[in-house]
Every structure is written in structure tokens, then in C-alpha cells.
Amino acid sequence: MKVEGLVFAGVATTDNGGVAGFLADVLGVEVETTGDVHRLVFPNGSSLALVPPDYVEPPSDTILGFLVDDVEAAAVELAAKGIEPDGDLASGWGLRYQHFRAPDGRRFELLDRKA
């Protein structure tokens, strides 16, 4: 697996629409809205999603997504290291993603641009 960088962060807030609008104005970026998720999209393809509090689980209110060359192959590599996927492979916003958990229970995700 080759990790190319951090391309996604999801932050929980009770006012995800308001915070997304505020940040979009401050940063000068567009907001994409799908349901109750508001996603700020940056010119390099990275994004920040503002989500309702029930979208993330303790002990964290943030999900970080790491760009890889092939998310399915990366999930196989994690499984070989004893790290099982958390949920199914999913896709959206032009990305495929697979969640996994750290030893403390925090949720992270691997993403690729093959959607």
C-alpha cells in the first residue's frame, strides 16, 4: 500500500450546515450537500465534511481519510496485519472508501479515486 496523503476529514457538529457555510465563506470554497452531510471541496481534491454528531462514534468526533492507490488492495494488506475492515467498501463523491479502527476504537478510512 502506498499512502499518498490525507485527503479527507469529517468533523461532527450540531450545526453542520452553519459551520460548513461559515468555513466556505472564510476559505472561499464550494460546499456540496448530500442529505445532512455538507462537504467543503478544495482545489486539490481534498475535502472536509461537516456531519451530524451521530455520524461518528466515541472516542473521536473526527474521521480522517488517507488516500491510497487502491483501497481494495490496501484493505487486504490491513487484513493481513490483523486489522479487519469496519463495514463494507463504500463509494461517494468520486471516491471509494473503507473504514477501519485503531486499537483505541477510533475510526479512520482509506480512500481511492476509482469510484
PDB file of N, CA, C and O in Angstrom, residues 52-109:
ATOM      1  N   PRO A  52     -23.509  15.398  11.157  1.00  0.00           N
ATOM      2  CA  PRO A  52     -24.191  15.391  12.447  1.00  0.00           C
ATOM      3  C   PRO A  52     -23.417  14.544  13.461  1.00  0.00           C
ATOM      4  O   PRO A  52     -22.673  13.628  13.069  1.00  0.00           O
ATOM      5  N   PRO A  53     -23.587  14.834  14.743  1.00  0.00           N
ATOM      6  CA  PRO A  53     -22.845  14.099  15.776  1.00  0.00           C
ATOM      7  C   PRO A  53     -23.004  12.582  15.728  1.00  0.00           C
ATOM      8  O   PRO A  53     -22.075  11.857  16.051  1.00  0.00           O
ATOM      9  N   ASP A  54     -24.156  12.085  15.288  1.00  0.00           N
ATOM     10  CA  ASP A  54     -24.353  10.632  15.279  1.00  0.00           C
ATOM     11  C   ASP A  54     -23.659   9.931  14.114  1.00  0.00           C
ATOM     12  O   ASP A  54     -23.723   8.718  13.996  1.00  0.00           O
ATOM     13  N   TYR A  55     -22.952  10.675  13.254  1.00  0.00           N
ATOM     14  CA  TYR A  55     -22.206  10.071  12.158  1.00  0.00           C
ATOM     15  C   TYR A  55     -20.860   9.512  12.607  1.00  0.00           C
ATOM     16  O   TYR A  55     -20.237   8.758  11.885  1.00  0.00           O
ATOM     17  N   VAL A  56     -20.367   9.932  13.730  1.00  0.00           N
ATOM     18  CA  VAL A  56     -19.088   9.449  14.242  1.00  0.00           C
ATOM     19  C   VAL A  56     -19.312   8.852  15.618  1.00  0.00           C
ATOM     20  O   VAL A  56     -20.330   9.091  16.261  1.00  0.00           O
ATOM     21  N   GLU A  57     -18.358   8.065  16.044  1.00  0.00           N
ATOM     22  CA  GLU A  57     -18.501   7.363  17.313  1.00  0.00           C
ATOM     23  C   GLU A  57     -17.357   7.726  18.243  1.00  0.00           C
ATOM     24  O   GLU A  57     -16.244   7.967  17.794  1.00  0.00           O
ATOM     25  N   PRO A  58     -17.636   7.745  19.549  1.00  0.00           N
ATOM     26  CA  PRO A  58     -16.551   7.974  20.503  1.00  0.00           C
ATOM     27  C   PRO A  58     -15.473   6.921  20.311  1.00  0.00           C
ATOM     28  O   PRO A  58     -15.783   5.831  19.852  1.00  0.00           O
ATOM     29  N   PRO A  59     -14.224   7.212  20.573  1.00  0.00           N
ATOM     30  CA  PRO A  59     -13.774   8.362  21.336  1.00  0.00           C
ATOM     31  C   PRO A  59     -13.437   9.583  20.493  1.00  0.00           C
ATOM     32  O   PRO A  59     -12.773  10.489  20.967  1.00  0.00           O
ATOM     33  N   SER A  60     -13.869   9.647  19.265  1.00  0.00           N
ATOM     34  CA  SER A  60     -13.472  10.761  18.411  1.00  0.00           C
ATOM     35  C   SER A  60     -14.682  11.388  17.754  1.00  0.00           C
ATOM     36  O   SER A  60     -15.684  10.733  17.503  1.00  0.00           O
ATOM     37  N   ASP A  61     -14.587  12.666  17.442  1.00  0.00           N
ATOM     38  CA  ASP A  61     -15.622  13.313  16.653  1.00  0.00           C
ATOM     39  C   ASP A  61     -15.100  13.661  15.265  1.00  0.00           C
ATOM     40  O   ASP A  61     -15.665  14.471  14.568  1.00  0.00           O
ATOM     41  N   THR A  62     -13.990  13.034  14.890  1.00  0.00           N
ATOM     42  CA  THR A  62     -13.351  13.311  13.611  1.00  0.00           C
ATOM     43  C   THR A  62     -13.004  12.009  12.916  1.00  0.00           C
ATOM     44  O   THR A  62     -12.551  11.065  13.548  1.00  0.00           O
ATOM     45  N   ILE A  63     -13.231  11.960  11.598  1.00  0.00           N
ATOM     46  CA  ILE A  63     -12.782  10.833  10.782  1.00  0.00           C
ATOM     47  C   ILE A  63     -11.740  11.369   9.818  1.00  0.00           C
ATOM     48  O   ILE A  63     -11.987  12.365   9.133  1.00  0.00           O
ATOM     49  N   LEU A  64     -10.591  10.740   9.755  1.00  0.00           N
ATOM     50  CA  LEU A  64      -9.538  11.134   8.820  1.00  0.00           C
ATOM     51  C   LEU A  64      -9.439  10.079   7.731  1.00  0.00           C
ATOM     52  O   LEU A  64      -9.462   8.879   8.026  1.00  0.00           O
ATOM     53  N   GLY A  65      -9.321  10.514   6.492  1.00  0.00           N
ATOM     54  CA  GLY A  65      -9.232   9.601   5.359  1.00  0.00           C
ATOM     55  C   GLY A  65      -7.905   9.746   4.647  1.00  0.00           C
ATOM     56  O   GLY A  65      -7.500  10.852   4.296  1.00  0.00           O
ATOM     57  N   PHE A  66      -7.245   8.614   4.427  1.00  0.00           N
ATOM     58  CA  PHE A  66      -5.927   8.594   3.794  1.00  0.00           C
ATOM     59  C   PHE A  66      -6.040   8.080   2.367  1.00  0.00           C
ATOM     60  O   PHE A  66      -6.584   7.007   2.126  1.00  0.00           O
ATOM     61  N   LEU A  67      -5.529   8.867   1.412  1.00  0.00           N
ATOM     62  CA  LEU A  67      -5.572   8.494   0.004  1.00  0.00           C
ATOM     63  C   LEU A  67      -4.563   7.386  -0.272  1.00  0.00           C
ATOM     64  O   LEU A  67      -3.387   7.501   0.093  1.00  0.00           O
ATOM     65  N   VAL A  68      -5.037   6.320  -0.917  1.00  0.00           N
ATOM     66  CA  VAL A  68      -4.175   5.210  -1.326  1.00  0.00           C
ATOM     67  C   VAL A  68      -4.392   4.974  -2.817  1.00  0.00           C
ATOM     68  O   VAL A  68      -5.336   5.483  -3.412  1.00  0.00           O
ATOM     69  N   ASP A  69      -3.507   4.180  -3.415  1.00  0.00           N
ATOM     70  CA  ASP A  69      -3.629   3.922  -4.843  1.00  0.00           C
ATOM     71  C   ASP A  69      -4.772   2.957  -5.160  1.00  0.00           C
ATOM     72  O   ASP A  69      -5.414   3.080  -6.188  1.00  0.00           O
ATOM     73  N   ASP A  70      -5.065   2.003  -4.270  1.00  0.00           N
ATOM     74  CA  ASP A  70      -6.138   1.028  -4.484  1.00  0.00           C
ATOM     75  C   ASP A  70      -6.698   0.623  -3.128  1.00  0.00           C
ATOM     76  O   ASP A  70      -6.037  -0.092  -2.371  1.00  0.00           O
ATOM     77  N   VAL A  71      -7.901   1.072  -2.817  1.00  0.00           N
ATOM     78  CA  VAL A  71      -8.464   0.838  -1.489  1.00  0.00           C
ATOM     79  C   VAL A  71      -8.740  -0.644  -1.231  1.00  0.00           C
ATOM     80  O   VAL A  71      -8.568  -1.121  -0.109  1.00  0.00           O
ATOM     81  N   GLU A  72      -9.136  -1.398  -2.249  1.00  0.00           N
ATOM     82  CA  GLU A  72      -9.386  -2.829  -2.033  1.00  0.00           C
ATOM     83  C   GLU A  72      -8.092  -3.559  -1.699  1.00  0.00           C
ATOM     84  O   GLU A  72      -8.057  -4.370  -0.767  1.00  0.00           O
ATOM     85  N   ALA A  73      -7.024  -3.272  -2.435  1.00  0.00           N
ATOM     86  CA  ALA A  73      -5.733  -3.905  -2.149  1.00  0.00           C
ATOM     87  C   ALA A  73      -5.222  -3.478  -0.779  1.00  0.00           C
ATOM     88  O   ALA A  73      -4.663  -4.289  -0.029  1.00  0.00           O
ATOM     89  N   ALA A  74      -5.427  -2.212  -0.424  1.00  0.00           N
ATOM     90  CA  ALA A  74      -4.983  -1.722   0.882  1.00  0.00           C
ATOM     91  C   ALA A  74      -5.745  -2.425   2.005  1.00  0.00           C
ATOM     92  O   ALA A  74      -5.163  -2.753   3.044  1.00  0.00           O
ATOM     93  N   ALA A  75      -7.036  -2.665   1.828  1.00  0.00           N
ATOM     94  CA  ALA A  75      -7.821  -3.369   2.844  1.00  0.00           C
ATOM     95  C   ALA A  75      -7.317  -4.795   3.024  1.00  0.00           C
ATOM     96  O   ALA A  75      -7.276  -5.309   4.149  1.00  0.00           O
ATOM     97  N   VAL A  76      -6.900  -5.435   1.947  1.00  0.00           N
ATOM     98  CA  VAL A  76      -6.331  -6.784   2.031  1.00  0.00           C
ATOM     99  C   VAL A  76      -5.023  -6.740   2.827  1.00  0.00           C
ATOM    100  O   VAL A  76      -4.771  -7.605   3.665  1.00  0.00           O
ATOM    101  N   GLU A  77      -4.205  -5.725   2.581  1.00  0.00           N
ATOM    102  CA  GLU A  77      -2.952  -5.574   3.335  1.00  0.00           C
ATOM    103  C   GLU A  77      -3.212  -5.366   4.820  1.00  0.00           C
ATOM    104  O   GLU A  77      -2.530  -5.939   5.671  1.00  0.00           O
ATOM    105  N   LEU A  78      -4.216  -4.550   5.155  1.00  0.00           N
ATOM    106  CA  LEU A  78      -4.554  -4.346   6.557  1.00  0.00           C
ATOM    107  C   LEU A  78      -5.023  -5.652   7.186  1.00  0.00           C
ATOM    108  O   LEU A  78      -4.636  -5.980   8.309  1.00  0.00           O
ATOM    109  N   ALA A  79      -5.866  -6.394   6.474  1.00  0.00           N
ATOM    110  CA  ALA A  79      -6.364  -7.669   6.994  1.00  0.00           C
ATOM    111  C   ALA A  79      -5.211  -8.632   7.261  1.00  0.00           C
ATOM    112  O   ALA A  79      -5.225  -9.367   8.259  1.00  0.00           O
ATOM    113  N   ALA A  80      -4.197  -8.605   6.406  1.00  0.00           N
ATOM    114  CA  ALA A  80      -3.023  -9.469   6.602  1.00  0.00           C
ATOM    115  C   ALA A  80      -2.264  -9.094   7.868  1.00  0.00           C
ATOM    116  O   ALA A  80      -1.555  -9.914   8.442  1.00  0.00           O
ATOM    117  N   LYS A  81      -2.442  -7.861   8.315  1.00  0.00           N
ATOM    118  CA  LYS A  81      -1.811  -7.392   9.556  1.00  0.00           C
ATOM    119  C   LYS A  81      -2.742  -7.537  10.751  1.00  0.00           C
ATOM    120  O   LYS A  81      -2.463  -7.040  11.839  1.00  0.00           O
ATOM    121  N   GLY A  82      -3.898  -8.175  10.542  1.00  0.00           N
ATOM    122  CA  GLY A  82      -4.843  -8.392  11.627  1.00  0.00           C
ATOM    123  C   GLY A  82      -5.809  -7.245  11.855  1.00  0.00           C
ATOM    124  O   GLY A  82      -6.509  -7.203  12.863  1.00  0.00           O
ATOM    125  N   ILE A  83      -5.888  -6.313  10.918  1.00  0.00           N
ATOM    126  CA  ILE A  83      -6.787  -5.167  11.040  1.00  0.00           C
ATOM    127  C   ILE A  83      -7.943  -5.383  10.072  1.00  0.00           C
ATOM    128  O   ILE A  83      -7.789  -5.241   8.862  1.00  0.00           O
ATOM    129  N   GLU A  84      -9.096  -5.737  10.621  1.00  0.00           N
ATOM    130  CA  GLU A  84     -10.252  -6.029   9.790  1.00  0.00           C
ATOM    131  C   GLU A  84     -10.966  -4.739   9.394  1.00  0.00           C
ATOM    132  O   GLU A  84     -10.998  -3.772  10.161  1.00  0.00           O
ATOM    133  N   PRO A  85     -11.579  -4.731   8.204  1.00  0.00           N
ATOM    134  CA  PRO A  85     -12.371  -3.570   7.798  1.00  0.00           C
ATOM    135  C   PRO A  85     -13.519  -3.345   8.769  1.00  0.00           C
ATOM    136  O   PRO A  85     -14.021  -4.284   9.377  1.00  0.00           O
ATOM    137  N   ASP A  86     -13.936  -2.108   8.906  1.00  0.00           N
ATOM    138  CA  ASP A  86     -15.075  -1.745   9.732  1.00  0.00           C
ATOM    139  C   ASP A  86     -16.202  -1.358   8.777  1.00  0.00           C
ATOM    140  O   ASP A  86     -16.240  -0.228   8.291  1.00  0.00           O
ATOM    141  N   GLY A  87     -17.062  -2.294   8.464  1.00  0.00           N
ATOM    142  CA  GLY A  87     -18.123  -2.055   7.491  1.00  0.00           C
ATOM    143  C   GLY A  87     -17.685  -2.462   6.096  1.00  0.00           C
ATOM    144  O   GLY A  87     -16.606  -3.016   5.892  1.00  0.00           O
ATOM    145  N   ASP A  88     -18.544  -2.164   5.148  1.00  0.00           N
ATOM    146  CA  ASP A  88     -18.319  -2.550   3.758  1.00  0.00           C
ATOM    147  C   ASP A  88     -17.593  -1.458   2.983  1.00  0.00           C
ATOM    148  O   ASP A  88     -17.629  -0.286   3.363  1.00  0.00           O
ATOM    149  N   LEU A  89     -16.973  -1.848   1.889  1.00  0.00           N
ATOM    150  CA  LEU A  89     -16.407  -0.889   0.950  1.00  0.00           C
ATOM    151  C   LEU A  89     -17.558  -0.029   0.431  1.00  0.00           C
ATOM    152  O   LEU A  89     -18.607  -0.551   0.059  1.00  0.00           O
ATOM    153  N   ALA A  90     -17.389   1.270   0.442  1.00  0.00           N
ATOM    154  CA  ALA A  90     -18.449   2.185   0.012  1.00  0.00           C
ATOM    155  C   ALA A  90     -17.881   3.176  -0.991  1.00  0.00           C
ATOM    156  O   ALA A  90     -16.666   3.251  -1.202  1.00  0.00           O
ATOM    157  N   SER A  91     -18.772   3.938  -1.604  1.00  0.00           N
ATOM    158  CA  SER A  91     -18.313   4.967  -2.538  1.00  0.00           C
ATOM    159  C   SER A  91     -19.237   6.171  -2.480  1.00  0.00           C
ATOM    160  O   SER A  91     -20.410   6.066  -2.095  1.00  0.00           O
ATOM    161  N   GLY A  92     -18.675   7.293  -2.849  1.00  0.00           N
ATOM    162  CA  GLY A  92     -19.423   8.538  -2.901  1.00  0.00           C
ATOM    163  C   GLY A  92     -18.481   9.683  -3.178  1.00  0.00           C
ATOM    164  O   GLY A  92     -17.296   9.610  -2.865  1.00  0.00           O
ATOM    165  N   TRP A  93     -19.006  10.733  -3.792  1.00  0.00           N
ATOM    166  CA  TRP A  93     -18.233  11.938  -4.099  1.00  0.00           C
ATOM    167  C   TRP A  93     -16.980  11.637  -4.927  1.00  0.00           C
ATOM    168  O   TRP A  93     -15.943  12.264  -4.760  1.00  0.00           O
ATOM    169  N   GLY A  94     -17.059  10.636  -5.797  1.00  0.00           N
ATOM    170  CA  GLY A  94     -15.932  10.292  -6.653  1.00  0.00           C
ATOM    171  C   GLY A  94     -14.842   9.494  -5.976  1.00  0.00           C
ATOM    172  O   GLY A  94     -13.751   9.336  -6.522  1.00  0.00           O
ATOM    173  N   LEU A  95     -15.121   8.977  -4.780  1.00  0.00           N
ATOM    174  CA  LEU A  95     -14.126   8.212  -4.021  1.00  0.00           C
ATOM    175  C   LEU A  95     -14.709   6.864  -3.608  1.00  0.00           C
ATOM    176  O   LEU A  95     -15.911   6.728  -3.408  1.00  0.00           O
ATOM    177  N   ARG A  96     -13.833   5.873  -3.474  1.00  0.00           N
ATOM    178  CA  ARG A  96     -14.200   4.622  -2.808  1.00  0.00           C
ATOM    179  C   ARG A  96     -13.515   4.665  -1.457  1.00  0.00           C
ATOM    180  O   ARG A  96     -12.379   5.145  -1.348  1.00  0.00           O
ATOM    181  N   TYR A  97     -14.165   4.155  -0.418  1.00  0.00           N
ATOM    182  CA  TYR A  97     -13.560   4.222   0.901  1.00  0.00           C
ATOM    183  C   TYR A  97     -13.914   3.015   1.747  1.00  0.00           C
ATOM    184  O   TYR A  97     -14.951   2.396   1.584  1.00  0.00           O
ATOM    185  N   GLN A  98     -12.996   2.700   2.641  1.00  0.00           N
ATOM    186  CA  GLN A  98     -13.131   1.573   3.556  1.00  0.00           C
ATOM    187  C   GLN A  98     -12.698   2.029   4.936  1.00  0.00           C
ATOM    188  O   GLN A  98     -11.581   2.513   5.109  1.00  0.00           O
ATOM    189  N   HIS A  99     -13.589   1.907   5.916  1.00  0.00           N
ATOM    190  CA  HIS A  99     -13.245   2.274   7.288  1.00  0.00           C
ATOM    191  C   HIS A  99     -12.485   1.154   7.976  1.00  0.00           C
ATOM    192  O   HIS A  99     -12.634  -0.020   7.642  1.00  0.00           O
ATOM    193  N   PHE A 100     -11.671   1.531   8.950  1.00  0.00           N
ATOM    194  CA  PHE A 100     -11.001   0.596   9.843  1.00  0.00           C
ATOM    195  C   PHE A 100     -10.823   1.297  11.177  1.00  0.00           C
ATOM    196  O   PHE A 100     -10.989   2.503  11.274  1.00  0.00           O
ATOM    197  N   ARG A 101     -10.523   0.529  12.215  1.00  0.00           N
ATOM    198  CA  ARG A 101     -10.407   1.109  13.552  1.00  0.00           C
ATOM    199  C   ARG A 101      -8.994   0.935  14.102  1.00  0.00           C
ATOM    200  O   ARG A 101      -8.361  -0.099  13.901  1.00  0.00           O
ATOM    201  N   ALA A 102      -8.562   1.957  14.825  1.00  0.00           N
ATOM    202  CA  ALA A 102      -7.288   1.903  15.557  1.00  0.00           C
ATOM    203  C   ALA A 102      -7.523   1.120  16.853  1.00  0.00           C
ATOM    204  O   ALA A 102      -8.671   0.879  17.248  1.00  0.00           O
ATOM    205  N   PRO A 103      -6.461   0.731  17.529  1.00  0.00           N
ATOM    206  CA  PRO A 103      -6.616  -0.032  18.777  1.00  0.00           C
ATOM    207  C   PRO A 103      -7.464   0.666  19.836  1.00  0.00           C
ATOM    208  O   PRO A 103      -8.109   0.005  20.641  1.00  0.00           O
ATOM    209  N   ASP A 104      -7.521   2.002  19.830  1.00  0.00           N
ATOM    210  CA  ASP A 104      -8.329   2.716  20.833  1.00  0.00           C
ATOM    211  C   ASP A 104      -9.782   2.881  20.405  1.00  0.00           C
ATOM    212  O   ASP A 104     -10.569   3.512  21.087  1.00  0.00           O
ATOM    213  N   GLY A 105     -10.151   2.315  19.253  1.00  0.00           N
ATOM    214  CA  GLY A 105     -11.525   2.384  18.780  1.00  0.00           C
ATOM    215  C   GLY A 105     -11.803   3.502  17.796  1.00  0.00           C
ATOM    216  O   GLY A 105     -12.880   3.580  17.230  1.00  0.00           O
ATOM    217  N   ARG A 106     -10.830   4.381  17.566  1.00  0.00           N
ATOM    218  CA  ARG A 106     -11.053   5.475  16.617  1.00  0.00           C
ATOM    219  C   ARG A 106     -11.219   4.925  15.202  1.00  0.00           C
ATOM    220  O   ARG A 106     -10.530   3.998  14.804  1.00  0.00           O
ATOM    221  N   ARG A 107     -12.117   5.552  14.476  1.00  0.00           N
ATOM    222  CA  ARG A 107     -12.388   5.134  13.099  1.00  0.00           C
ATOM    223  C   ARG A 107     -11.582   6.003  12.136  1.00  0.00           C
ATOM    224  O   ARG A 107     -11.542   7.221  12.264  1.00  0.00           O
ATOM    225  N   PHE A 108     -10.934   5.354  11.182  1.00  0.00           N
ATOM    226  CA  PHE A 108     -10.210   6.009  10.101  1.00  0.00           C
ATOM    227  C   PHE A 108     -10.716   5.417   8.796  1.00  0.00           C
ATOM    228  O   PHE A 108     -11.448   4.433   8.801  1.00  0.00           O
ATOM    229  N   GLU A 109     -10.295   5.994   7.671  1.00  0.00           N
ATOM    230  CA  GLU A 109     -10.668   5.398   6.390  1.00  0.00           C
ATOM    231  C   GLU A 109      -9.542   5.522   5.392  1.00  0.00           C
ATOM    232  O   GLU A 109      -8.730   6.450   5.455  1.00  0.00           O
TER     233      GLU A 109
END
